GROMACS .gro file of C-alpha atoms in nm:
model
  186
    1MET     CA    1  -8.103   3.680  -5.130
    2SER     CA    2  -7.870   3.650  -5.427
    3ASP     CA    3  -7.531   3.484  -5.412
    4ASP     CA    4  -7.358   3.822  -5.449
    5ALA     CA    5  -7.566   3.981  -5.173
    6GLN     CA    6  -7.483   3.697  -4.935
    7LEU     CA    7  -7.111   3.719  -5.019
    8ILE     CA    8  -7.119   4.096  -4.970
    9ASP     CA    9  -7.289   4.058  -4.633
   10GLU     CA   10  -7.029   3.801  -4.526
   11ALA     CA   11  -6.742   4.023  -4.643
   12LEU     CA   12  -6.887   4.317  -4.451
   13ALA     CA   13  -6.918   4.091  -4.145
   14GLY     CA   14  -6.542   4.038  -4.149
   15LYS     CA   15  -6.501   3.733  -4.371
   16PRO     CA   16  -6.254   3.836  -4.644
   17ALA     CA   17  -6.281   3.492  -4.808
   18ALA     CA   18  -6.633   3.589  -4.917
   19PHE     CA   19  -6.493   3.885  -5.108
   20GLY     CA   20  -6.235   3.647  -5.255
   21GLN     CA   21  -6.523   3.448  -5.401
   22LEU     CA   22  -6.656   3.766  -5.565
   23VAL     CA   23  -6.310   3.826  -5.709
   24GLU     CA   24  -6.298   3.473  -5.849
   25LYS     CA   25  -6.645   3.510  -5.994
   26TYR     CA   26  -6.583   3.839  -6.177
   27GLN     CA   27  -6.209   3.877  -6.238
   28ASP     CA   28  -6.197   3.715  -6.582
   29ARG     CA   29  -6.503   3.896  -6.712
   30LEU     CA   30  -6.377   4.231  -6.584
   31TYR     CA   31  -6.027   4.170  -6.719
   32ASN     CA   32  -6.155   4.081  -7.067
   33THR     CA   33  -6.351   4.405  -7.080
   34MET     CA   34  -6.074   4.619  -6.935
   35VAL     CA   35  -5.821   4.494  -7.193
   36HIS     CA   36  -6.019   4.688  -7.452
   37VAL     CA   37  -6.080   4.988  -7.231
   38ALA     CA   38  -5.727   5.017  -7.090
   39GLY     CA   39  -5.552   4.944  -7.417
   40SER     CA   40  -5.315   4.667  -7.312
   41ALA     CA   41  -5.311   4.344  -7.115
   42ASP     CA   42  -5.067   4.484  -6.856
   43ASP     CA   43  -5.272   4.798  -6.800
   44ALA     CA   44  -5.589   4.588  -6.773
   45LEU     CA   45  -5.428   4.372  -6.503
   46ASP     CA   46  -5.334   4.683  -6.305
   47VAL     CA   47  -5.681   4.834  -6.344
   48VAL     CA   48  -5.860   4.514  -6.243
   49GLN     CA   49  -5.639   4.468  -5.939
   50ASP     CA   50  -5.689   4.831  -5.833
   51ALA     CA   51  -6.065   4.802  -5.893
   52PHE     CA   52  -6.096   4.501  -5.663
   53VAL     CA   53  -5.889   4.673  -5.395
   54GLN     CA   54  -6.107   4.984  -5.414
   55ALA     CA   55  -6.425   4.776  -5.419
   56PHE     CA   56  -6.310   4.593  -5.105
   57LEU     CA   57  -6.224   4.916  -4.928
   58LYS     CA   58  -6.552   5.083  -5.029
   59LEU     CA   59  -6.779   4.780  -5.002
   60ASP     CA   60  -6.977   4.944  -4.723
   61THR     CA   61  -7.075   5.223  -4.967
   62PHE     CA   62  -7.229   4.980  -5.219
   63ARG     CA   63  -7.598   5.078  -5.223
   64ARG     CA   64  -7.724   4.759  -5.388
   65SER     CA   65  -7.948   4.955  -5.623
   66SER     CA   66  -7.761   4.786  -5.907
   67ALA     CA   67  -7.581   4.457  -5.957
   68PHE     CA   68  -7.243   4.417  -5.788
   69TYR     CA   69  -7.072   4.370  -6.126
   70THR     CA   70  -7.222   4.695  -6.252
   71TRP     CA   71  -7.079   4.880  -5.953
   72LEU     CA   72  -6.744   4.703  -5.989
   73TYR     CA   73  -6.732   4.779  -6.362
   74ARG     CA   74  -6.791   5.147  -6.293
   75ILE     CA   75  -6.497   5.154  -6.051
   76ALA     CA   76  -6.273   4.975  -6.302
   77PHE     CA   77  -6.385   5.196  -6.590
   78ASN     CA   78  -6.305   5.513  -6.397
   79LEU     CA   79  -5.964   5.376  -6.302
   80ALA     CA   80  -5.896   5.275  -6.664
   81VAL     CA   81  -5.988   5.619  -6.795
   82THR     CA   82  -5.764   5.786  -6.536
   83HIS     CA   83  -5.481   5.544  -6.611
   84HIS     CA   84  -5.523   5.593  -6.987
   85ARG     CA   85  -5.518   5.973  -6.958
   86ARG     CA   86  -5.202   5.969  -6.746
   87ARG     CA   87  -5.022   5.746  -6.985
   88LYS     CA   88  -5.095   5.772  -7.356
   89PRO     CA   89  -4.833   5.535  -7.495
   90ALA     CA   90  -4.769   5.475  -7.860
   91PHE     CA   91  -4.953   5.164  -7.974
   92SER     CA   92  -4.700   4.904  -8.083
   93VAL     CA   93  -4.751   4.580  -8.269
   94GLU     CA   94  -4.659   4.387  -7.956
   95GLN     CA   95  -4.916   4.575  -7.748
   96ALA     CA   96  -5.179   4.505  -8.011
   97ARG     CA   97  -5.101   4.136  -7.995
   98GLU     CA   98  -5.112   4.140  -7.614
   99ALA     CA   99  -5.442   4.327  -7.612
  100GLY     CA  100  -5.599   4.083  -7.852
  101GLY     CA  101  -5.460   3.774  -7.690
  102GLU     CA  102  -5.339   3.474  -7.878
  103GLU     CA  103  -5.462   3.446  -8.232
  104PRO     CA  104  -5.645   3.122  -8.303
  105ILE     CA  105  -5.465   2.873  -8.521
  106ASP     CA  106  -5.646   2.810  -8.848
  107ASP     CA  107  -5.531   2.544  -9.090
  108GLU     CA  108  -5.712   2.677  -9.397
  109PRO     CA  109  -5.576   3.019  -9.492
  110GLY     CA  110  -5.221   3.052  -9.613
  111PRO     CA  111  -4.960   3.270  -9.443
  112ASP     CA  112  -5.048   3.576  -9.651
  113ALA     CA  113  -5.412   3.559  -9.553
  114ARG     CA  114  -5.320   3.513  -9.188
  115ILE     CA  115  -5.085   3.812  -9.195
  116GLU     CA  116  -5.354   4.022  -9.362
  117GLY     CA  117  -5.606   3.915  -9.099
  118ASP     CA  118  -5.365   4.000  -8.819
  119GLU     CA  119  -5.297   4.340  -8.971
  120ARG     CA  120  -5.670   4.410  -9.004
  121ALA     CA  121  -5.735   4.303  -8.646
  122GLN     CA  122  -5.454   4.531  -8.531
  123GLN     CA  123  -5.598   4.821  -8.729
  124VAL     CA  124  -5.940   4.763  -8.574
  125ARG     CA  125  -5.792   4.756  -8.221
  126GLN     CA  126  -5.599   5.074  -8.293
  127ALA     CA  127  -5.910   5.244  -8.432
  128ILE     CA  128  -6.105   5.146  -8.120
  129ALA     CA  129  -5.822   5.278  -7.902
  130ARG     CA  130  -5.844   5.616  -8.082
  131LEU     CA  131  -6.212   5.658  -7.991
  132GLY     CA  132  -6.290   5.891  -7.704
  133ASP     CA  133  -6.335   5.726  -7.364
  134GLU     CA  134  -6.715   5.758  -7.365
  135HIS     CA  135  -6.756   5.623  -7.717
  136ARG     CA  136  -6.504   5.343  -7.669
  137ALA     CA  137  -6.674   5.227  -7.349
  138VAL     CA  138  -7.019   5.208  -7.508
  139LEU     CA  139  -6.887   5.033  -7.818
  140ILE     CA  140  -6.693   4.773  -7.616
  141LEU     CA  141  -6.982   4.704  -7.381
  142ARG     CA  142  -7.227   4.658  -7.667
  143GLU     CA  143  -7.024   4.496  -7.945
  144ILE     CA  144  -6.762   4.300  -7.753
  145ASP     CA  145  -6.931   4.223  -7.420
  146GLY     CA  146  -7.280   4.199  -7.572
  147CYS     CA  147  -7.448   4.407  -7.302
  148CYS     CA  148  -7.798   4.538  -7.363
  149TYR     CA  149  -7.859   4.913  -7.383
  150GLU     CA  150  -8.024   4.921  -7.038
  151THR     CA  151  -7.725   4.751  -6.873
  152ILE     CA  152  -7.484   4.989  -7.044
  153ALA     CA  153  -7.688   5.287  -6.925
  154GLU     CA  154  -7.678   5.152  -6.571
  155MET     CA  155  -7.304   5.075  -6.583
  156LEU     CA  156  -7.210   5.415  -6.721
  157GLU     CA  157  -7.475   5.600  -6.520
  158VAL     CA  158  -7.617   5.777  -6.824
  159PRO     CA  159  -7.966   5.791  -6.978
  160LEU     CA  160  -8.065   5.526  -7.233
  161GLY     CA  161  -8.079   5.787  -7.511
  162THR     CA  162  -7.721   5.886  -7.437
  163VAL     CA  163  -7.612   5.524  -7.476
  164ARG     CA  164  -7.786   5.505  -7.814
  165SER     CA  165  -7.637   5.831  -7.941
  166ARG     CA  166  -7.285   5.749  -7.817
  167LEU     CA  167  -7.302   5.407  -7.977
  168HIS     CA  168  -7.420   5.558  -8.305
  169ARG     CA  169  -7.139   5.815  -8.300
  170ALA     CA  170  -6.882   5.552  -8.203
  171ARG     CA  171  -6.987   5.331  -8.493
  172LEU     CA  172  -6.971   5.625  -8.735
  173GLN     CA  173  -6.628   5.728  -8.610
  174LEU     CA  174  -6.503   5.369  -8.626
  175ARG     CA  175  -6.639   5.330  -8.978
  176GLU     CA  176  -6.460   5.650  -9.081
  177GLU     CA  177  -6.135   5.539  -8.914
  178LEU     CA  178  -6.149   5.206  -9.095
  179LYS     CA  179  -6.261   5.335  -9.433
  180GLY     CA  180  -6.069   5.141  -9.693
  181VAL     CA  181  -5.916   4.905  -9.439
  182LEU     CA  182  -6.196   4.652  -9.423
  183THR     CA  183  -6.322   4.666  -9.782
  184VAL     CA  184  -6.307   4.335  -9.961
  185ASP     CA  185  -6.118   4.330 -10.289
  186GLU     CA  186  -6.341   4.227 -10.576
   0.00000   0.00000   0.00000
């Protein structure tokens, strides 16, 4: 029996501390993914918290045909999409910085290069935020989280071919959105 299965059994048997261990195990990973899906650090925190609450309340419905994280991700993704649709805020520079976290400090490039890099990163985050929910999810799971196509298909409950086509379309749309932004001056 896997660690997750044992913790789930214990939680269902009335030991909430076991579910707390699942939260500790997956909260950072889920949060890091939801920042990109939800669009901001604050929204991601809300979504992750709500996802764990819902997962706890619905734990007895978990069929175990997939990994616990896959099931949890699906709950969080649905909450993020709902949250995003209810509230389509303007994307500010501060939100872009929050969504991307702290920028690493690099001693080599000068201030102009750093500002340019920050602006490009912001433009990429904004372009990703403008993708449709389905395309954004596939792109984030593949390119940012590094999930394989099969895992993405399982998480999103879609056929493998759908994952491939959505990823292709997402990349094309992102390329079009960023045309001219990421070209290197010669």
